[in-house]
Tab-separated table of N, CA, C and O in Angstrom:
chain	number	residue	atom	x	y	z
J	264	UNK	N	0.900	-1.134	-0.083
J	264	UNK	CA	-0.029	0.062	-0.008
J	264	UNK	C	0.915	1.237	0.044
J	264	UNK	O	1.847	1.385	0.797
J	265	UNK	N	0.601	2.121	-0.914
J	265	UNK	CA	1.409	3.390	-0.937
J	265	UNK	C	0.341	4.583	-0.904
J	265	UNK	O	-0.696	4.576	-1.412
J	266	UNK	N	0.835	5.603	-0.071
J	266	UNK	CA	0.111	6.904	-0.102
J	266	UNK	C	1.018	7.972	-0.762
J	266	UNK	O	2.201	8.285	-0.305
J	267	UNK	N	0.450	8.563	-1.728
J	267	UNK	CA	1.245	9.537	-2.543
J	267	UNK	C	0.554	11.006	-2.188
J	267	UNK	O	-0.486	11.328	-2.533
J	268	UNK	N	1.415	11.838	-1.333
J	268	UNK	CA	0.867	13.102	-1.053
J	268	UNK	C	1.521	14.168	-1.976
J	268	UNK	O	2.566	14.002	-2.438
J	269	UNK	N	0.738	15.207	-2.271
J	269	UNK	CA	1.143	16.227	-3.070
J	269	UNK	C	0.468	17.501	-2.538
J	269	UNK	O	-0.437	17.598	-1.812
J	270	UNK	N	1.040	18.669	-3.116
J	270	UNK	CA	0.350	19.963	-2.889
J	270	UNK	C	1.081	20.926	-1.930
J	270	UNK	O	0.650	22.026	-1.676
J	271	UNK	N	2.197	20.429	-1.331
J	271	UNK	CA	2.946	21.284	-0.366
J	271	UNK	C	3.746	22.399	-1.157
J	271	UNK	O	3.740	22.327	-2.382
J	272	UNK	N	4.224	23.287	-0.550
J	272	UNK	CA	5.074	24.395	-1.096
J	272	UNK	C	5.190	25.627	-0.131
J	272	UNK	O	5.072	25.454	1.008
J	273	UNK	N	5.645	26.692	-0.782
J	273	UNK	CA	5.938	27.896	-0.094
J	273	UNK	C	4.762	28.798	-0.418
J	273	UNK	O	4.341	29.003	-1.513
J	274	UNK	N	4.278	29.429	0.704
J	274	UNK	CA	3.078	30.319	0.555
J	274	UNK	C	3.327	31.413	1.585
J	274	UNK	O	3.924	31.267	2.663
J	275	UNK	N	2.768	32.611	1.193
J	275	UNK	CA	2.833	33.787	2.258
J	275	UNK	C	1.722	33.552	3.218
J	275	UNK	O	0.671	33.030	3.033
J	276	UNK	N	2.042	34.198	4.374
J	276	UNK	CA	1.073	34.173	5.338
J	276	UNK	C	-0.270	34.876	4.954
J	276	UNK	O	-0.208	35.735	4.241
J	277	UNK	N	-1.289	34.157	5.368
J	277	UNK	CA	-2.676	34.556	4.864
J	277	UNK	C	-3.196	33.801	3.569
J	277	UNK	O	-4.189	33.897	3.320
J	278	UNK	N	-2.278	33.075	2.995
J	278	UNK	CA	-2.477	32.421	1.769
J	278	UNK	C	-3.107	31.116	1.998
J	278	UNK	O	-3.480	30.620	3.094
J	279	UNK	N	-3.347	30.313	0.921
J	279	UNK	CA	-3.923	29.029	0.916
J	279	UNK	C	-3.198	27.971	0.252
J	279	UNK	O	-2.465	28.234	-0.827
J	280	UNK	N	-3.331	26.833	0.647
J	280	UNK	CA	-2.762	25.599	-0.090
J	280	UNK	C	-3.659	24.427	0.161
J	280	UNK	O	-4.426	24.377	1.143
J	281	UNK	N	-3.647	23.514	-0.878
J	281	UNK	CA	-4.436	22.248	-0.767
J	281	UNK	C	-3.568	21.058	-0.919
J	281	UNK	O	-2.901	20.902	-1.793
J	282	UNK	N	-3.690	20.259	0.191
J	282	UNK	CA	-2.805	18.958	0.119
J	282	UNK	C	-3.685	17.873	-0.302
J	282	UNK	O	-4.900	17.879	0.070
J	283	UNK	N	-3.241	16.967	-1.044
J	283	UNK	CA	-3.944	15.818	-1.500
J	283	UNK	C	-3.189	14.557	-1.295
J	283	UNK	O	-1.928	14.566	-1.315
J	284	UNK	N	-3.851	13.406	-1.041
J	284	UNK	CA	-3.103	12.049	-0.808
J	284	UNK	C	-3.984	11.057	-1.571
J	284	UNK	O	-5.302	11.056	-1.066
J	285	UNK	N	-3.406	10.199	-2.259
J	285	UNK	CA	-4.097	9.141	-2.823
J	285	UNK	C	-3.406	7.811	-2.462
J	285	UNK	O	-2.303	7.741	-2.456
J	286	UNK	N	-4.416	6.933	-2.142
J	286	UNK	CA	-3.891	5.586	-1.767
J	286	UNK	C	-4.028	4.643	-2.967
J	286	UNK	O	-4.820	4.728	-3.783
J	287	UNK	N	-2.996	3.726	-3.042
J	287	UNK	CA	-2.926	2.651	-4.141
J	287	UNK	C	-2.481	1.489	-3.448
J	287	UNK	O	-1.774	1.380	-2.424
J	288	UNK	N	-2.866	0.410	-3.973
J	288	UNK	CA	-2.475	-0.951	-3.416
J	288	UNK	C	-3.733	-1.673	-2.876
J	288	UNK	O	-4.827	-1.305	-3.217
J	289	UNK	N	-3.494	-2.720	-2.140
J	289	UNK	CA	-4.458	-3.664	-1.843
J	289	UNK	C	-5.143	-3.322	-0.545
J	289	UNK	O	-4.950	-3.871	0.489
J	290	UNK	N	-5.949	-2.296	-0.582
J	290	UNK	CA	-6.814	-1.946	0.511
J	290	UNK	C	-8.174	-1.573	-0.109
J	290	UNK	O	-8.238	-0.900	-1.151
J	291	UNK	N	-9.197	-1.945	0.524
J	291	UNK	CA	-10.505	-1.828	-0.013
J	291	UNK	C	-11.465	-1.005	1.003
J	291	UNK	O	-12.462	-0.540	0.640
J	292	UNK	N	-11.004	-1.189	2.344
J	292	UNK	CA	-11.952	-0.487	3.442
J	292	UNK	C	-11.117	0.441	4.184
J	292	UNK	O	-9.887	0.250	4.525
J	293	UNK	N	-11.642	1.682	4.268
J	293	UNK	CA	-10.859	2.746	4.982
J	293	UNK	C	-11.630	3.149	6.218
J	293	UNK	O	-12.833	3.375	6.191
J	294	UNK	N	-10.971	3.254	7.399
J	294	UNK	CA	-11.454	3.535	8.605
J	294	UNK	C	-11.178	5.072	8.862
J	294	UNK	O	-11.839	6.007	8.383
J	295	UNK	N	-9.989	5.298	9.377
J	295	UNK	CA	-9.622	6.762	9.692
J	295	UNK	C	-8.736	7.184	8.507
J	295	UNK	O	-7.900	6.401	8.017
J	296	UNK	N	-8.957	8.328	8.078
J	296	UNK	CA	-8.093	9.090	7.034
J	296	UNK	C	-7.752	10.493	7.537
J	296	UNK	O	-8.638	11.227	8.009
J	297	UNK	N	-6.540	10.916	7.381
J	297	UNK	CA	-6.326	12.225	7.868
J	297	UNK	C	-4.917	12.722	7.664
J	297	UNK	O	-4.125	12.137	6.761
J	298	UNK	N	-4.562	13.757	8.373
J	298	UNK	CA	-3.225	14.452	8.171
J	298	UNK	C	-2.638	14.763	9.503
J	298	UNK	O	-3.320	15.218	10.499
J	299	UNK	N	-1.400	14.479	9.556
J	299	UNK	CA	-0.528	14.888	10.656
J	299	UNK	C	0.573	15.884	10.144
J	299	UNK	O	0.775	16.007	9.007
J	300	UNK	N	1.318	16.551	11.180
J	300	UNK	CA	2.247	17.432	10.752
J	300	UNK	C	3.362	17.407	11.687
J	300	UNK	O	3.116	17.068	12.942
J	301	UNK	N	4.557	17.716	11.350
J	301	UNK	CA	5.704	17.801	12.325
J	301	UNK	C	6.558	18.894	11.910
J	301	UNK	O	7.103	19.021	10.852
J	302	UNK	N	6.596	19.961	12.858
J	302	UNK	CA	7.288	21.179	12.677
J	302	UNK	C	8.836	20.825	13.128
J	302	UNK	O	8.987	19.967	14.031
J	303	UNK	N	9.697	21.653	12.809
J	303	UNK	CA	11.104	21.502	13.239
J	303	UNK	C	11.235	21.480	14.747
J	303	UNK	O	10.808	22.446	15.312
J	304	UNK	N	11.871	20.389	15.293
J	304	UNK	CA	12.021	20.479	16.710
J	304	UNK	C	10.869	19.962	17.567
J	304	UNK	O	10.927	20.005	18.642
J	305	UNK	N	9.793	19.592	16.789
J	305	UNK	CA	8.543	19.264	17.466
J	305	UNK	C	8.233	17.918	17.256
J	305	UNK	O	8.553	17.407	16.310
J	306	UNK	N	7.254	17.317	18.037
J	306	UNK	CA	6.713	16.005	17.806
J	306	UNK	C	5.601	16.172	16.837
J	306	UNK	O	5.000	17.237	16.514
J	307	UNK	N	5.340	15.097	16.119
J	307	UNK	CA	4.351	14.787	15.000
J	307	UNK	C	2.916	15.175	15.810
J	307	UNK	O	2.704	14.523	16.910
J	308	UNK	N	2.106	15.805	15.245
J	308	UNK	CA	0.753	16.102	15.844
J	308	UNK	C	-0.371	15.873	14.809
J	308	UNK	O	-0.126	16.108	13.590
J	309	UNK	N	-1.449	15.417	15.239
J	309	UNK	CA	-2.654	15.313	14.517
J	309	UNK	C	-3.146	16.857	14.066
J	309	UNK	O	-3.317	17.590	14.897
J	310	UNK	N	-3.426	16.856	12.797
J	310	UNK	CA	-3.948	18.104	12.227
J	310	UNK	C	-5.410	17.970	12.066
J	310	UNK	O	-6.259	18.711	12.724
J	311	UNK	N	-5.876	16.873	11.423
J	311	UNK	CA	-7.160	16.565	11.271
J	311	UNK	C	-7.470	15.120	10.796
J	311	UNK	O	-6.545	14.622	10.071
J	312	UNK	N	-8.547	14.500	11.197
J	312	UNK	CA	-8.852	13.213	10.672
J	312	UNK	C	-10.309	13.142	10.597
J	312	UNK	O	-11.152	13.797	11.114
J	313	UNK	N	-10.709	12.076	9.875
J	313	UNK	CA	-12.106	11.645	9.457
J	313	UNK	C	-12.356	10.130	9.790
J	313	UNK	O	-11.478	9.454	9.259
J	314	UNK	N	-13.260	9.914	10.416
J	314	UNK	CA	-13.552	8.544	10.612
J	314	UNK	C	-14.670	7.855	9.646
J	314	UNK	O	-15.429	8.790	8.979
J	315	UNK	N	-14.717	6.670	9.446
J	315	UNK	CA	-15.732	6.044	8.660
J	315	UNK	C	-17.115	6.319	9.044
J	315	UNK	O	-18.107	6.296	8.270
J	316	UNK	N	-17.275	6.709	10.355
J	316	UNK	CA	-18.549	6.978	10.928
J	316	UNK	C	-19.040	8.344	10.638
J	316	UNK	O	-20.112	8.785	10.959
J	317	UNK	N	-18.128	9.159	10.036
J	317	UNK	CA	-18.584	10.489	9.503
J	317	UNK	C	-18.150	11.629	10.476
J	317	UNK	O	-18.437	12.720	10.051
J	318	UNK	N	-17.406	11.379	11.423
J	318	UNK	CA	-16.944	12.442	12.253
J	318	UNK	C	-15.537	13.083	11.726
J	318	UNK	O	-14.915	12.229	11.316
J	319	UNK	N	-15.457	14.274	11.920
J	319	UNK	CA	-14.262	14.930	11.533
J	319	UNK	C	-13.597	15.696	12.635
J	319	UNK	O	-14.440	16.476	13.432
J	320	UNK	N	-12.310	15.488	12.988
J	320	UNK	CA	-11.694	16.170	14.174
J	320	UNK	C	-10.534	17.155	13.696
J	320	UNK	O	-9.879	16.639	12.703
J	321	UNK	N	-10.458	18.242	14.279
J	321	UNK	CA	-9.365	19.159	14.054
J	321	UNK	C	-8.595	19.514	15.370
J	321	UNK	O	-9.237	19.697	16.303
J	322	UNK	N	-7.285	19.621	15.270
J	322	UNK	CA	-6.624	20.291	16.328
J	322	UNK	C	-7.017	21.800	16.379
J	322	UNK	O	-7.467	22.380	15.466
J	323	UNK	N	-7.099	22.212	17.645
J	323	UNK	CA	-7.708	23.486	17.886
J	323	UNK	C	-7.090	24.608	17.084
J	323	UNK	O	-7.841	25.626	16.624
J	324	UNK	N	-5.842	24.516	16.841
J	324	UNK	CA	-5.084	25.657	16.158
J	324	UNK	C	-5.449	25.776	14.732
J	324	UNK	O	-5.099	26.852	14.180
J	325	UNK	N	-6.204	24.830	14.101
J	325	UNK	CA	-6.541	24.936	12.689
J	325	UNK	C	-8.107	25.114	12.447
J	325	UNK	O	-8.450	25.241	11.308
J	326	UNK	N	-8.838	24.972	13.463
J	326	UNK	CA	-10.143	25.060	13.311
J	326	UNK	C	-10.512	26.260	12.700
J	326	UNK	O	-10.093	27.523	13.157
J	327	UNK	N	-11.529	26.223	11.818
J	327	UNK	CA	-11.904	27.379	11.035
J	327	UNK	C	-11.128	27.857	9.888
J	327	UNK	O	-11.420	28.667	9.034
J	328	UNK	N	-10.052	27.258	9.827
J	328	UNK	CA	-9.035	27.515	8.753
J	328	UNK	C	-8.743	26.220	7.681
J	328	UNK	O	-8.609	26.595	6.552
J	329	UNK	N	-8.762	25.178	8.248
J	329	UNK	CA	-8.551	23.895	7.479
J	329	UNK	C	-9.800	23.134	7.294
J	329	UNK	O	-10.680	23.141	8.234
J	330	UNK	N	-9.929	22.515	6.131
J	330	UNK	CA	-11.050	21.709	5.932
J	330	UNK	C	-10.587	20.425	5.318
J	330	UNK	O	-9.880	20.361	4.337
J	331	UNK	N	-10.923	19.236	6.002
J	331	UNK	CA	-10.564	17.924	5.556
J	331	UNK	C	-11.756	17.317	4.646
J	331	UNK	O	-12.807	17.551	5.160
J	332	UNK	N	-11.244	16.641	3.623
J	332	UNK	CA	-12.315	15.965	2.921
J	332	UNK	C	-11.750	14.533	2.482
J	332	UNK	O	-10.464	14.524	2.343
J	333	UNK	N	-12.696	13.639	2.364
J	333	UNK	CA	-12.149	12.310	2.025
J	333	UNK	C	-13.080	11.655	0.882
J	333	UNK	O	-14.285	11.921	0.884
J	334	UNK	N	-12.634	10.845	0.096
J	334	UNK	CA	-13.368	10.201	-0.834
J	334	UNK	C	-13.010	8.761	-0.876
J	334	UNK	O	-11.862	8.295	-1.395
J	335	UNK	N	-13.803	7.920	-0.397
J	335	UNK	CA	-13.448	6.319	-0.229
J	335	UNK	C	-13.465	5.725	-1.544
J	335	UNK	O	-12.648	4.746	-1.753
J	336	UNK	N	-14.236	6.198	-2.542
J	336	UNK	CA	-14.127	5.610	-3.806
J	336	UNK	C	-12.881	5.907	-4.581
J	336	UNK	O	-12.251	5.108	-5.068
J	337	UNK	N	-12.632	7.206	-4.501
J	337	UNK	CA	-11.272	7.653	-5.105
J	337	UNK	C	-10.081	7.344	-4.311
J	337	UNK	O	-8.942	7.554	-4.761
J	338	UNK	N	-10.287	6.958	-3.093
J	338	UNK	CA	-9.200	6.614	-2.165
J	338	UNK	C	-8.316	7.911	-1.843
J	338	UNK	O	-7.135	7.660	-1.850
J	339	UNK	N	-8.893	8.891	-1.676
J	339	UNK	CA	-8.150	10.157	-1.398
J	339	UNK	C	-8.647	10.869	-0.214
J	339	UNK	O	-9.691	10.754	0.344
J	340	UNK	N	-7.733	11.542	0.443
J	340	UNK	CA	-7.998	12.489	1.494
J	340	UNK	C	-7.321	13.754	1.297
J	340	UNK	O	-6.090	13.768	0.893
J	341	UNK	N	-7.944	14.946	1.476
J	341	UNK	CA	-7.369	16.192	1.115
J	341	UNK	C	-7.526	17.164	2.189
J	341	UNK	O	-8.411	16.989	3.110
J	342	UNK	N	-6.602	18.036	2.281
J	342	UNK	CA	-6.586	19.078	3.301
J	342	UNK	C	-6.605	20.455	2.612
J	342	UNK	O	-5.482	20.893	2.137
J	343	UNK	N	-7.716	21.220	2.735
J	343	UNK	CA	-7.642	22.572	2.327
J	343	UNK	C	-7.308	23.503	3.359
J	343	UNK	O	-8.019	23.567	4.508
J	344	UNK	N	-6.179	24.250	3.105
J	344	UNK	CA	-5.722	25.095	4.237
J	344	UNK	C	-5.834	26.538	3.789
J	344	UNK	O	-5.269	26.896	2.844
J	345	UNK	N	-6.337	27.391	4.631
J	345	UNK	CA	-6.659	28.836	4.339
J	345	UNK	C	-6.092	29.587	5.531
J	345	UNK	O	-5.763	29.094	6.682
J	346	UNK	N	-5.902	30.848	5.328
J	346	UNK	CA	-5.401	31.722	6.287
J	346	UNK	C	-4.126	31.302	7.034
J	346	UNK	O	-4.075	31.286	8.197
J	347	UNK	N	-3.286	30.704	6.102
J	347	UNK	CA	-2.139	30.216	6.820
J	347	UNK	C	-1.178	31.008	7.545
J	347	UNK	O	-1.080	32.207	7.299
J	348	UNK	N	-0.631	30.442	8.475
J	348	UNK	CA	0.153	31.186	9.458
J	348	UNK	C	1.669	30.665	9.611
J	348	UNK	O	1.724	29.477	9.168
J	349	UNK	N	2.486	31.373	9.940
J	349	UNK	CA	3.935	30.899	10.053
J	349	UNK	C	4.101	29.585	10.963
J	349	UNK	O	4.880	28.691	10.637
J	350	UNK	N	3.162	29.589	11.883
J	350	UNK	CA	3.347	28.383	12.786
J	350	UNK	C	2.676	27.097	12.136
J	350	UNK	O	2.804	26.007	12.763
J	351	UNK	N	2.085	27.262	10.911
J	351	UNK	CA	1.659	26.066	10.125
J	351	UNK	C	2.897	25.358	9.382
J	351	UNK	O	2.511	24.398	8.764
J	352	UNK	N	3.990	25.991	9.320
J	352	UNK	CA	5.156	25.522	8.701
J	352	UNK	C	5.395	24.164	9.307
J	352	UNK	O	5.711	24.018	10.553
J	353	UNK	N	5.546	23.119	8.466
J	353	UNK	CA	5.772	21.852	8.871
J	353	UNK	C	5.836	20.900	7.630
J	353	UNK	O	5.558	21.270	6.671
J	354	UNK	N	6.320	19.540	8.010
J	354	UNK	CA	6.134	18.539	7.031
J	354	UNK	C	4.778	17.869	7.484
J	354	UNK	O	4.494	17.472	8.537
J	355	UNK	N	3.950	17.780	6.427
J	355	UNK	CA	2.541	17.189	6.518
J	355	UNK	C	2.482	15.733	5.945
J	355	UNK	O	3.089	15.501	4.892
J	356	UNK	N	2.049	14.910	6.842
J	356	UNK	CA	1.957	13.468	6.426
J	356	UNK	C	0.434	13.094	6.356
J	356	UNK	O	-0.269	13.278	7.343
J	357	UNK	N	0.148	12.316	5.342
J	357	UNK	CA	-1.216	11.823	5.218
J	357	UNK	C	-1.123	10.522	5.810
J	357	UNK	O	-0.004	9.771	5.902
J	358	UNK	N	-2.232	9.988	6.294
J	358	UNK	CA	-2.320	8.681	7.135
J	358	UNK	C	-3.691	8.137	6.849
J	358	UNK	O	-4.697	8.839	6.853
J	359	UNK	N	-3.746	6.923	6.781
J	359	UNK	CA	-5.018	6.104	6.690
J	359	UNK	C	-4.857	4.965	7.449
J	359	UNK	O	-3.808	4.304	7.603
J	360	UNK	N	-6.077	4.395	8.015
J	360	UNK	CA	-6.146	3.084	8.724
J	360	UNK	C	-7.016	2.416	7.769
J	360	UNK	O	-8.228	2.792	7.544
J	361	UNK	N	-6.581	1.234	7.284
J	361	UNK	CA	-7.381	0.589	6.309
J	361	UNK	C	-7.038	-0.915	6.226
J	361	UNK	O	-6.034	-1.384	7.014
J	362	UNK	N	-7.790	-1.670	5.574
J	362	UNK	CA	-7.617	-3.116	5.350
J	362	UNK	C	-8.057	-3.440	3.978
J	362	UNK	O	-8.814	-2.822	3.264
J	363	UNK	N	-7.651	-4.780	3.677
J	363	UNK	CA	-7.966	-5.317	2.159
J	363	UNK	C	-9.255	-5.930	2.281
J	363	UNK	O	-10.151	-5.729	1.512
J	364	UNK	N	-9.551	-6.841	3.225
J	364	UNK	CA	-10.738	-7.653	3.374
J	364	UNK	C	-11.426	-7.489	4.758
J	364	UNK	O	-10.814	-7.071	5.609
J	365	UNK	N	-12.733	-7.668	4.828
J	365	UNK	CA	-13.487	-7.370	5.857
J	365	UNK	C	-12.880	-8.075	7.170
J	365	UNK	O	-12.910	-7.556	8.300
J	366	UNK	N	-12.414	-9.339	6.977
J	366	UNK	CA	-11.953	-10.073	8.068
J	366	UNK	C	-10.474	-9.734	8.496
J	366	UNK	O	-10.088	-10.241	9.560
J	367	UNK	N	-9.937	-8.847	7.764
J	367	UNK	CA	-8.498	-8.353	8.243
J	367	UNK	C	-8.613	-7.468	9.411
J	367	UNK	O	-9.502	-6.781	9.757
J	368	UNK	N	-7.295	-7.383	9.959
J	368	UNK	CA	-7.138	-6.283	11.014
J	368	UNK	C	-6.853	-4.896	10.372
J	368	UNK	O	-6.396	-4.947	9.186
J	369	UNK	N	-7.274	-3.938	11.023
J	369	UNK	CA	-6.851	-2.665	10.471
J	369	UNK	C	-5.351	-2.445	10.485
J	369	UNK	O	-4.600	-2.886	11.493
J	370	UNK	N	-4.789	-1.731	9.485
J	370	UNK	CA	-3.434	-1.376	9.542
J	370	UNK	C	-3.227	0.061	9.216
J	370	UNK	O	-4.187	0.692	8.587
J	371	UNK	N	-2.225	0.588	9.793
J	371	UNK	CA	-1.930	1.961	9.605
J	371	UNK	C	-0.895	2.363	8.559
J	371	UNK	O	0.174	1.597	8.418
J	372	UNK	N	-1.188	3.227	7.629
J	372	UNK	CA	-0.327	3.558	6.501
J	372	UNK	C	-0.004	5.052	6.460
J	372	UNK	O	-0.789	5.882	6.807
J	373	UNK	N	1.276	5.365	6.138
J	373	UNK	CA	1.667	6.828	6.165
J	373	UNK	C	2.145	7.180	4.748
J	373	UNK	O	2.925	6.368	4.056
J	374	UNK	N	1.897	8.527	4.419
J	374	UNK	CA	2.587	8.913	3.328
J	374	UNK	C	3.991	9.567	3.413
J	374	UNK	O	4.422	9.451	4.722
J	375	UNK	N	4.679	9.988	2.442
J	375	UNK	CA	6.075	10.391	2.625
J	375	UNK	C	6.363	11.690	3.134
J	375	UNK	O	7.444	11.952	3.487
J	376	UNK	N	5.304	12.486	3.116
J	376	UNK	CA	5.305	13.811	3.861
J	376	UNK	C	5.555	14.865	2.648
J	376	UNK	O	6.266	14.470	1.757
J	377	UNK	N	4.895	16.030	2.838
J	377	UNK	CA	5.112	17.103	1.898
J	377	UNK	C	5.358	18.388	2.705
J	377	UNK	O	4.654	18.563	3.719
J	378	UNK	N	6.376	19.169	2.392
J	378	UNK	CA	6.722	20.196	3.097
J	378	UNK	C	5.794	21.597	2.858
J	378	UNK	O	5.598	21.814	1.704
J	379	UNK	N	5.254	22.141	3.811
J	379	UNK	CA	4.576	23.431	3.741
J	379	UNK	C	5.293	24.462	4.545
J	379	UNK	O	5.694	24.318	5.714
J	380	UNK	N	5.705	25.474	3.813
J	380	UNK	CA	6.378	26.575	4.385
J	380	UNK	C	5.631	27.930	4.170
J	380	UNK	O	5.337	28.224	3.013
J	381	UNK	N	5.242	28.544	5.361
J	381	UNK	CA	4.561	29.754	5.400
J	381	UNK	C	5.517	30.846	5.703
J	381	UNK	O	6.060	30.802	6.791
J	382	UNK	N	5.578	31.789	4.785
J	382	UNK	CA	6.514	32.927	5.097
J	382	UNK	C	5.765	34.160	5.652
J	382	UNK	O	4.639	34.404	5.181
J	383	UNK	N	6.365	34.823	6.519
J	383	UNK	CA	5.514	35.972	7.311
J	383	UNK	C	6.091	37.191	6.618
J	383	UNK	O	6.882	37.283	5.932
């Protein structure tokens, strides 16, 4: 299973970026899909995730600015980021909890990371 993330880059404070992540390989069922980030010198933190039950969670610092969307058919999870701040600068990692068959255990998969740099 591979997760291919794209959409990172350099943006000025107040600007917007959209991150996308596409899953490929032998998975057919998706539970949690989301994004984490890791800023220099800091631990990786959850930015936003979406469960198969329909709930979406955001870290407080991005609420009202970021929007997560998922498409189980297209096997994608995206993060629309607006009103970006310098503190949003980090490597962003997409994440899915998925399995191939109903009787399998859930497995966690990570993308390679995409750098978002917000200049002030």
